[in-house]
């Protein structure tokens, strides 16, 4: 390392001085040309910024879901009309065994079967299901680069 003033090789550690506002590393002969830099370590100051993230709520549309007691409704609607399971099967062009299984809640009918049942009875067997997810406000304790502010202190002379 060379002295920034006289250009001589600096033996041992150099001196950091301030000459007209700029920092220089000089030899011990030249250190008197400027003001010796105070040995204050650079301070890293963590400024905790309030993170103002808006609450994010996401609504997930799960679509139409078959009502829980669909089989009861189907049986009730069918009996209300005085139809046998065979009658209903014929009306919606499905097998009797399918109607029986649906009414016994053994199976969950296919969407097209549900649609046909809804149409033939003029009822709704599905309900809109939505799941609302609310994202909790996250407090991030890990500072990002922007959170670290380096403050250089200069000696006032
Ligand atoms: Zn020098």
GROMACS .gro file of N, CA and C in nm, residues 3-134:
model
  396
    3UNK      N    1   0.137   0.550   0.019
    3UNK     CA    2   0.080   0.672   0.077
    3UNK      C    3   0.016   0.753  -0.035
    4UNK      N    4  -0.102   0.798  -0.011
    4UNK     CA    5  -0.173   0.871  -0.116
    4UNK      C    6  -0.124   1.015  -0.131
    5UNK      N    7  -0.039   1.056  -0.042
    5UNK     CA    8   0.013   1.193  -0.055
    5UNK      C    9   0.155   1.193  -0.113
    6UNK      N   10   0.246   1.118  -0.048
    6UNK     CA   11   0.384   1.120  -0.096
    6UNK      C   12   0.417   1.001  -0.186
    7UNK      N   13   0.334   0.903  -0.187
    7UNK     CA   14   0.357   0.789  -0.275
    7UNK      C   15   0.452   0.685  -0.220
    8UNK      N   16   0.499   0.707  -0.101
    8UNK     CA   17   0.592   0.611  -0.043
    8UNK      C   18   0.517   0.489   0.010
    9UNK      N   19   0.588   0.381   0.017
    9UNK     CA   20   0.532   0.258   0.072
    9UNK      C   21   0.499   0.280   0.219
   10UNK      N   22   0.376   0.239   0.253
   10UNK     CA   23   0.338   0.255   0.393
   10UNK      C   24   0.383   0.131   0.469
   11UNK      N   25   0.464   0.153   0.569
   11UNK     CA   26   0.507   0.041   0.651
   11UNK      C   27   0.412   0.028   0.769
   12UNK      N   28   0.371  -0.093   0.795
   12UNK     CA   29   0.275  -0.114   0.903
   12UNK      C   30   0.139  -0.064   0.859
   13UNK      N   31   0.065  -0.021   0.950
   13UNK     CA   32  -0.068   0.026   0.912
   13UNK      C   33  -0.064   0.173   0.872
   14UNK      N   34  -0.143   0.202   0.774
   14UNK     CA   35  -0.149   0.340   0.729
   14UNK      C   36  -0.241   0.422   0.817
   15UNK      N   37  -0.239   0.549   0.790
   15UNK     CA   38  -0.326   0.637   0.867
   15UNK      C   39  -0.436   0.687   0.775
   16UNK      N   40  -0.555   0.679   0.830
   16UNK     CA   41  -0.668   0.730   0.752
   16UNK      C   42  -0.693   0.873   0.796
   17UNK      N   43  -0.679   0.962   0.702
   17UNK     CA   44  -0.701   1.102   0.737
   17UNK      C   45  -0.804   1.162   0.642
   18UNK      N   46  -0.858   1.271   0.687
   18UNK     CA   47  -0.954   1.343   0.604
   18UNK      C   48  -0.884   1.469   0.555
   19UNK      N   49  -0.865   1.478   0.423
   19UNK     CA   50  -0.804   1.597   0.363
   19UNK      C   51  -0.910   1.662   0.275
   20UNK      N   52  -0.948   1.779   0.314
   20UNK     CA   53  -1.051   1.855   0.242
   20UNK      C   54  -1.174   1.770   0.212
   21UNK      N   55  -1.215   1.699   0.311
   21UNK     CA   56  -1.339   1.622   0.299
   21UNK      C   57  -1.325   1.484   0.240
   22UNK      N   58  -1.210   1.453   0.181
   22UNK     CA   59  -1.197   1.320   0.126
   22UNK      C   60  -1.101   1.236   0.209
   23UNK      N   61  -1.134   1.109   0.212
   23UNK     CA   62  -1.057   1.018   0.296
   23UNK      C   63  -0.932   0.971   0.222
   24UNK      N   64  -0.822   0.968   0.291
   24UNK     CA   65  -0.697   0.923   0.230
   24UNK      C   66  -0.623   0.831   0.324
   25UNK      N   67  -0.551   0.739   0.265
   25UNK     CA   68  -0.466   0.652   0.345
   25UNK      C   69  -0.322   0.698   0.322
   26UNK      N   70  -0.261   0.740   0.429
   26UNK     CA   71  -0.128   0.800   0.415
   26UNK      C   72  -0.028   0.737   0.512
   27UNK      N   73   0.098   0.770   0.489
   27UNK     CA   74   0.202   0.722   0.579
   27UNK      C   75   0.207   0.811   0.704
   28UNK      N   76   0.288   0.770   0.797
   28UNK     CA   77   0.289   0.845   0.922
   28UNK      C   78   0.351   0.985   0.907
   29UNK      N   79   0.428   1.003   0.799
   29UNK     CA   80   0.488   1.135   0.776
   29UNK      C   81   0.385   1.235   0.724
   30UNK      N   82   0.286   1.182   0.658
   30UNK     CA   83   0.189   1.271   0.593
   30UNK      C   84   0.059   1.285   0.672
   31UNK      N   85   0.048   1.210   0.779
   31UNK     CA   86  -0.081   1.211   0.850
   31UNK      C   87  -0.119   1.348   0.905
   32UNK      N   88  -0.019   1.435   0.922
   32UNK     CA   89  -0.049   1.567   0.975
   32UNK      C   90  -0.106   1.663   0.871
   33UNK      N   91  -0.110   1.619   0.745
   33UNK     CA   92  -0.167   1.704   0.639
   33UNK      C   93  -0.319   1.712   0.650
   34UNK      N   94  -0.373   1.616   0.716
   34UNK     CA   95  -0.517   1.618   0.728
   34UNK      C   96  -0.560   1.591   0.871
   35UNK      N   97  -0.687   1.574   0.885
   35UNK     CA   98  -0.742   1.545   1.017
   35UNK      C   99  -0.758   1.393   1.027
   36UNK      N  100  -0.701   1.340   1.130
   36UNK     CA  101  -0.710   1.196   1.144
   36UNK      C  102  -0.855   1.152   1.162
   37UNK      N  103  -0.884   1.048   1.089
   37UNK     CA  104  -1.022   1.000   1.092
   37UNK      C  105  -1.050   0.932   1.225
   38UNK      N  106  -1.155   0.972   1.290
   38UNK     CA  107  -1.186   0.905   1.417
   38UNK      C  108  -1.217   0.758   1.394
   39UNK      N  109  -1.172   0.680   1.485
   39UNK     CA  110  -1.189   0.536   1.470
   39UNK      C  111  -1.328   0.492   1.519
   40UNK      N  112  -1.424   0.537   1.446
   40UNK     CA  113  -1.562   0.501   1.481
   40UNK      C  114  -1.608   0.394   1.384
   41UNK      N  115  -1.639   0.281   1.435
   41UNK     CA  116  -1.686   0.178   1.341
   41UNK      C  117  -1.818   0.217   1.277
   42UNK      N  118  -1.831   0.173   1.156
   42UNK     CA  119  -1.957   0.201   1.086
   42UNK      C  120  -2.071   0.131   1.159
   43UNK      N  121  -2.169   0.209   1.182
   43UNK     CA  122  -2.281   0.154   1.257
   43UNK      C  123  -2.388   0.105   1.162
   44UNK      N  124  -2.427  -0.016   1.189
   44UNK     CA  125  -2.540  -0.068   1.114
   44UNK      C  126  -2.664  -0.051   1.200
   45UNK      N  127  -2.750   0.028   1.153
   45UNK     CA  128  -2.870   0.056   1.230
   45UNK      C  129  -2.988  -0.014   1.163
   46UNK      N  130  -3.052  -0.092   1.241
   46UNK     CA  131  -3.171  -0.158   1.188
   46UNK      C  132  -3.291  -0.072   1.217
   47UNK      N  133  -3.352  -0.030   1.113
   47UNK     CA  134  -3.473   0.049   1.130
   47UNK      C  135  -3.591  -0.043   1.104
   48UNK      N  136  -3.665  -0.062   1.208
   48UNK     CA  137  -3.782  -0.149   1.189
   48UNK      C  138  -3.896  -0.067   1.133
   49UNK      N  139  -3.926  -0.101   1.013
   49UNK     CA  140  -4.031  -0.035   0.939
   49UNK      C  141  -4.160  -0.110   0.958
   50UNK      N  142  -4.264  -0.042   0.985
   50UNK     CA  143  -4.390  -0.118   0.990
   50UNK      C  144  -4.426  -0.166   0.850
   51UNK      N  145  -4.449  -0.293   0.842
   51UNK     CA  146  -4.483  -0.349   0.711
   51UNK      C  147  -4.635  -0.344   0.698
   52UNK      N  148  -4.678  -0.258   0.614
   52UNK     CA  149  -4.822  -0.241   0.600
   52UNK      C  150  -4.871  -0.315   0.477
   53UNK      N  151  -4.892  -0.442   0.500
   53UNK     CA  152  -4.949  -0.522   0.392
   53UNK      C  153  -5.099  -0.531   0.414
   54UNK      N  154  -5.173  -0.506   0.313
   54UNK     CA  155  -5.317  -0.518   0.333
   54UNK      C  156  -5.357  -0.663   0.351
   55UNK      N  157  -5.459  -0.680   0.429
   55UNK     CA  158  -5.510  -0.816   0.450
   55UNK      C  159  -5.559  -0.871   0.317
   56UNK      N  160  -5.507  -0.983   0.284
   56UNK     CA  161  -5.545  -1.042   0.156
   56UNK      C  162  -5.643  -1.155   0.184
   57UNK      N  163  -5.758  -1.140   0.129
   57UNK     CA  164  -5.853  -1.249   0.142
   57UNK      C  165  -5.883  -1.304   0.004
   58UNK      N  166  -5.870  -1.430  -0.005
   58UNK     CA  167  -5.893  -1.494  -0.133
   58UNK      C  168  -6.018  -1.581  -0.122
   59UNK      N  169  -6.102  -1.562  -0.216
   59UNK     CA  170  -6.221  -1.647  -0.219
   59UNK      C  171  -6.200  -1.753  -0.325
   60UNK      N  172  -6.201  -1.874  -0.277
   60UNK     CA  173  -6.183  -1.984  -0.370
   60UNK      C  174  -6.320  -2.042  -0.400
   61UNK      N  175  -6.351  -2.034  -0.524
   61UNK     CA  176  -6.480  -2.085  -0.568
   61UNK      C  177  -6.467  -2.235  -0.590
   62UNK      N  178  -6.530  -2.308  -0.502
   62UNK     CA  179  -6.522  -2.452  -0.515
   62UNK      C  180  -6.630  -2.507  -0.608
   63UNK      N  181  -6.710  -2.416  -0.658
   63UNK     CA  182  -6.812  -2.458  -0.752
   63UNK      C  183  -6.938  -2.507  -0.683
   64UNK      N  184  -7.020  -2.572  -0.760
   64UNK     CA  185  -7.145  -2.624  -0.706
   64UNK      C  186  -7.121  -2.758  -0.642
   65UNK      N  187  -7.175  -2.770  -0.525
   65UNK     CA  188  -7.161  -2.898  -0.457
   65UNK      C  189  -7.300  -2.954  -0.426
   66UNK      N  190  -7.308  -3.080  -0.438
   66UNK     CA  191  -7.433  -3.149  -0.414
   66UNK      C  192  -7.473  -3.130  -0.267
   67UNK      N  193  -7.599  -3.096  -0.245
   67UNK     CA  194  -7.643  -3.078  -0.108
   67UNK      C  195  -7.633  -3.211  -0.032
   68UNK      N  196  -7.613  -3.197   0.096
   68UNK     CA  197  -7.586  -3.316   0.177
   68UNK      C  198  -7.698  -3.420   0.173
   69UNK      N  199  -7.820  -3.371   0.181
   69UNK     CA  200  -7.933  -3.465   0.189
   69UNK      C  201  -8.004  -3.480   0.055
   70UNK      N  202  -7.922  -3.481  -0.052
   70UNK     CA  203  -7.981  -3.488  -0.186
   70UNK      C  204  -8.073  -3.609  -0.204
   71UNK      N  205  -8.033  -3.722  -0.145
   71UNK     CA  206  -8.111  -3.845  -0.163
   71UNK      C  207  -8.249  -3.833  -0.097
   72UNK      N  208  -8.254  -3.763   0.016
   72UNK     CA  209  -8.382  -3.743   0.085
   72UNK      C  210  -8.473  -3.654   0.000
   73UNK      N  211  -8.411  -3.549  -0.055
   73UNK     CA  212  -8.488  -3.456  -0.137
   73UNK      C  213  -8.544  -3.527  -0.260
   74UNK      N  214  -8.459  -3.607  -0.324
   74UNK     CA  215  -8.502  -3.678  -0.445
   74UNK      C  216  -8.619  -3.771  -0.414
   75UNK      N  217  -8.605  -3.847  -0.307
   75UNK     CA  218  -8.712  -3.940  -0.268
   75UNK      C  219  -8.842  -3.864  -0.236
   76UNK      N  220  -8.825  -3.756  -0.161
   76UNK     CA  221  -8.941  -3.677  -0.121
   76UNK      C  222  -9.012  -3.619  -0.243
   77UNK      N  223  -8.933  -3.563  -0.335
   77UNK     CA  224  -8.990  -3.503  -0.455
   77UNK      C  225  -9.059  -3.608  -0.542
   78UNK      N  226  -8.998  -3.724  -0.548
   78UNK     CA  227  -9.054  -3.832  -0.630
   78UNK      C  228  -9.187  -3.879  -0.571
   79UNK      N  229  -9.186  -3.900  -0.438
   79UNK     CA  230  -9.308  -3.950  -0.372
   79UNK      C  231  -9.419  -3.847  -0.374
   80UNK      N  232  -9.379  -3.717  -0.366
   80UNK     CA  233  -9.476  -3.608  -0.373
   80UNK      C  234  -9.556  -3.615  -0.503
   81UNK      N  235  -9.490  -3.661  -0.608
   81UNK     CA  236  -9.553  -3.668  -0.739
   81UNK      C  237  -9.619  -3.805  -0.762
   82UNK      N  238  -9.601  -3.890  -0.665
   82UNK     CA  239  -9.661  -4.023  -0.676
   82UNK      C  240  -9.590  -4.112  -0.778
   83UNK      N  241  -9.464  -4.082  -0.803
   83UNK     CA  242  -9.389  -4.161  -0.900
   83UNK      C  243  -9.319  -4.276  -0.829
   84UNK      N  244  -9.308  -4.387  -0.898
   84UNK     CA  245  -9.225  -4.496  -0.848
   84UNK      C  246  -9.082  -4.468  -0.894
   85UNK      N  247  -8.991  -4.546  -0.840
   85UNK     CA  248  -8.851  -4.529  -0.884
   85UNK      C  249  -8.839  -4.556  -1.035
   86UNK      N  250  -8.923  -4.651  -1.082
   86UNK     CA  251  -8.924  -4.682  -1.225
   86UNK      C  252  -8.971  -4.562  -1.307
   87UNK      N  253  -9.076  -4.496  -1.257
   87UNK     CA  254  -9.128  -4.378  -1.327
   87UNK      C  255  -9.021  -4.271  -1.341
   88UNK      N  256  -8.955  -4.248  -1.228
   88UNK     CA  257  -8.850  -4.146  -1.229
   88UNK      C  258  -8.738  -4.186  -1.326
   89UNK      N  259  -8.701  -4.314  -1.320
   89UNK     CA  260  -8.594  -4.362  -1.408
   89UNK      C  261  -8.629  -4.339  -1.555
   90UNK      N  262  -8.755  -4.366  -1.588
   90UNK     CA  263  -8.798  -4.345  -1.726
   90UNK      C  264  -8.793  -4.198  -1.765
   91UNK      N  265  -8.838  -4.113  -1.672
   91UNK     CA  266  -8.845  -3.970  -1.701
   91UNK      C  267  -8.707  -3.909  -1.726
   92UNK      N  268  -8.610  -3.957  -1.653
   92UNK     CA  269  -8.475  -3.900  -1.673
   92UNK      C  270  -8.386  -3.993  -1.757
   93UNK      N  271  -8.449  -4.097  -1.809
   93UNK     CA  272  -8.379  -4.193  -1.896
   93UNK      C  273  -8.255  -4.252  -1.830
   94UNK      N  274  -8.277  -4.299  -1.709
   94UNK     CA  275  -8.169  -4.368  -1.636
   94UNK      C  276  -8.221  -4.502  -1.588
   95UNK      N  277  -8.131  -4.583  -1.538
   95UNK     CA  278  -8.171  -4.715  -1.488
   95UNK      C  279  -8.234  -4.702  -1.350
   96UNK      N  280  -8.328  -4.793  -1.323
   96UNK     CA  281  -8.394  -4.794  -1.192
   96UNK      C  282  -8.290  -4.816  -1.080
   97UNK      N  283  -8.194  -4.901  -1.112
   97UNK     CA  284  -8.092  -4.932  -1.011
   97UNK      C  285  -8.015  -4.807  -0.970
   98UNK      N  286  -7.999  -4.718  -1.067
   98UNK     CA  287  -7.928  -4.593  -1.037
   98UNK      C  288  -8.011  -4.507  -0.940
   99UNK      N  289  -8.141  -4.498  -0.969
   99UNK     CA  290  -8.231  -4.420  -0.883
   99UNK      C  291  -8.229  -4.478  -0.742
  100UNK      N  292  -8.234  -4.609  -0.735
  100UNK     CA  293  -8.236  -4.675  -0.605
  100UNK      C  294  -8.107  -4.643  -0.527
  101UNK      N  295  -7.995  -4.652  -0.599
  101UNK     CA  296  -7.868  -4.624  -0.533
  101UNK      C  297  -7.858  -4.478  -0.489
  102UNK      N  298  -7.911  -4.390  -0.573
  102UNK     CA  299  -7.907  -4.247  -0.537
  102UNK      C  300  -7.992  -4.224  -0.413
  103UNK      N  301  -8.112  -4.279  -0.413
  103UNK     CA  302  -8.203  -4.257  -0.299
  103UNK      C  303  -8.152  -4.323  -0.171
  104UNK      N  304  -8.076  -4.427  -0.187
  104UNK     CA  305  -8.016  -4.491  -0.068
  104UNK      C  306  -7.882  -4.429  -0.030
  105UNK      N  307  -7.848  -4.323  -0.104
  105UNK     CA  308  -7.721  -4.253  -0.081
  105UNK      C  309  -7.601  -4.347  -0.094
  106UNK      N  310  -7.616  -4.445  -0.179
  106UNK     CA  311  -7.505  -4.537  -0.203
  106UNK      C  312  -7.404  -4.477  -0.299
  107UNK      N  313  -7.457  -4.396  -0.387
  107UNK     CA  314  -7.368  -4.332  -0.483
  107UNK      C  315  -7.398  -4.183  -0.490
  108UNK      N  316  -7.302  -4.111  -0.538
  108UNK     CA  317  -7.322  -3.970  -0.567
  108UNK      C  318  -7.347  -3.960  -0.717
  109UNK      N  319  -7.465  -3.911  -0.754
  109UNK     CA  320  -7.495  -3.908  -0.897
  109UNK      C  321  -7.400  -3.819  -0.977
  110UNK      N  322  -7.384  -3.855  -1.100
  110UNK     CA  323  -7.302  -3.777  -1.192
  110UNK      C  324  -7.368  -3.641  -1.214
  111UNK      N  325  -7.287  -3.542  -1.247
  111UNK     CA  326  -7.344  -3.408  -1.270
  111UNK      C  327  -7.460  -3.405  -1.369
  112UNK      N  328  -7.448  -3.485  -1.476
  112UNK     CA  329  -7.558  -3.483  -1.575
  112UNK      C  330  -7.686  -3.544  -1.519
  113UNK      N  331  -7.672  -3.641  -1.429
  113UNK     CA  332  -7.789  -3.702  -1.365
  113UNK      C  333  -7.851  -3.601  -1.268
  114UNK      N  334  -7.765  -3.530  -1.196
  114UNK     CA  335  -7.814  -3.428  -1.103
  114UNK      C  336  -7.893  -3.322  -1.180
  115UNK      N  337  -7.837  -3.283  -1.293
  115UNK     CA  338  -7.904  -3.183  -1.376
  115UNK      C  339  -8.042  -3.230  -1.421
  116UNK      N  340  -8.048  -3.355  -1.460
  116UNK     CA  341  -8.176  -3.411  -1.505
  116UNK      C  342  -8.277  -3.416  -1.390
  117UNK      N  343  -8.228  -3.452  -1.272
  117UNK     CA  344  -8.316  -3.459  -1.155
  117UNK      C  345  -8.365  -3.319  -1.116
  118UNK      N  346  -8.273  -3.223  -1.125
  118UNK     CA  347  -8.311  -3.085  -1.094
  118UNK      C  348  -8.419  -3.037  -1.190
  119UNK      N  349  -8.403  -3.074  -1.316
  119UNK     CA  350  -8.498  -3.030  -1.418
  119UNK      C  351  -8.634  -3.098  -1.400
  120UNK      N  352  -8.629  -3.228  -1.375
  120UNK     CA  353  -8.755  -3.302  -1.368
  120UNK      C  354  -8.836  -3.263  -1.243
  121UNK      N  355  -8.765  -3.228  -1.136
  121UNK     CA  356  -8.835  -3.188  -1.013
  121UNK      C  357  -8.846  -3.036  -0.997
  122UNK      N  358  -8.774  -2.965  -1.083
  122UNK     CA  359  -8.766  -2.820  -1.075
  122UNK      C  360  -8.718  -2.775  -0.936
  123UNK      N  361  -8.607  -2.833  -0.897
  123UNK     CA  362  -8.547  -2.801  -0.767
  123UNK      C  363  -8.396  -2.782  -0.786
  124UNK      N  364  -8.336  -2.740  -0.679
  124UNK     CA  365  -8.191  -2.726  -0.681
  124UNK      C  366  -8.129  -2.829  -0.587
  125UNK      N  367  -8.041  -2.907  -0.641
  125UNK     CA  368  -7.975  -3.009  -0.559
  125UNK      C  369  -7.829  -2.971  -0.528
  126UNK      N  370  -7.791  -2.858  -0.584
  126UNK     CA  371  -7.653  -2.815  -0.562
  126UNK      C  372  -7.651  -2.678  -0.498
  127UNK      N  373  -7.546  -2.656  -0.424
  127UNK     CA  374  -7.531  -2.524  -0.363
  127UNK      C  375  -7.390  -2.474  -0.393
  128UNK      N  376  -7.386  -2.344  -0.399
  128UNK     CA  377  -7.259  -2.278  -0.428
  128UNK      C  378  -7.169  -2.290  -0.305
  129UNK      N  379  -7.052  -2.338  -0.326
  129UNK     CA  380  -6.959  -2.351  -0.214
  129UNK      C  381  -6.837  -2.263  -0.239
  130UNK      N  382  -6.813  -2.180  -0.141
  130UNK     CA  383  -6.697  -2.092  -0.151
  130UNK      C  384  -6.615  -2.103  -0.024
  131UNK      N  385  -6.488  -2.102  -0.044
  131UNK     CA  386  -6.400  -2.107   0.072
  131UNK      C  387  -6.324  -1.975   0.076
  132UNK      N  388  -6.333  -1.911   0.189
  132UNK     CA  389  -6.265  -1.783   0.200
  132UNK      C  390  -6.140  -1.801   0.284
  133UNK      N  391  -6.032  -1.768   0.222
  133UNK     CA  392  -5.904  -1.778   0.293
  133UNK      C  393  -5.855  -1.638   0.324
  134UNK      N  394  -5.825  -1.616   0.448
  134UNK     CA  395  -5.774  -1.485   0.486
  134UNK      C  396  -5.627  -1.502   0.525
   0.00000   0.00000   0.00000
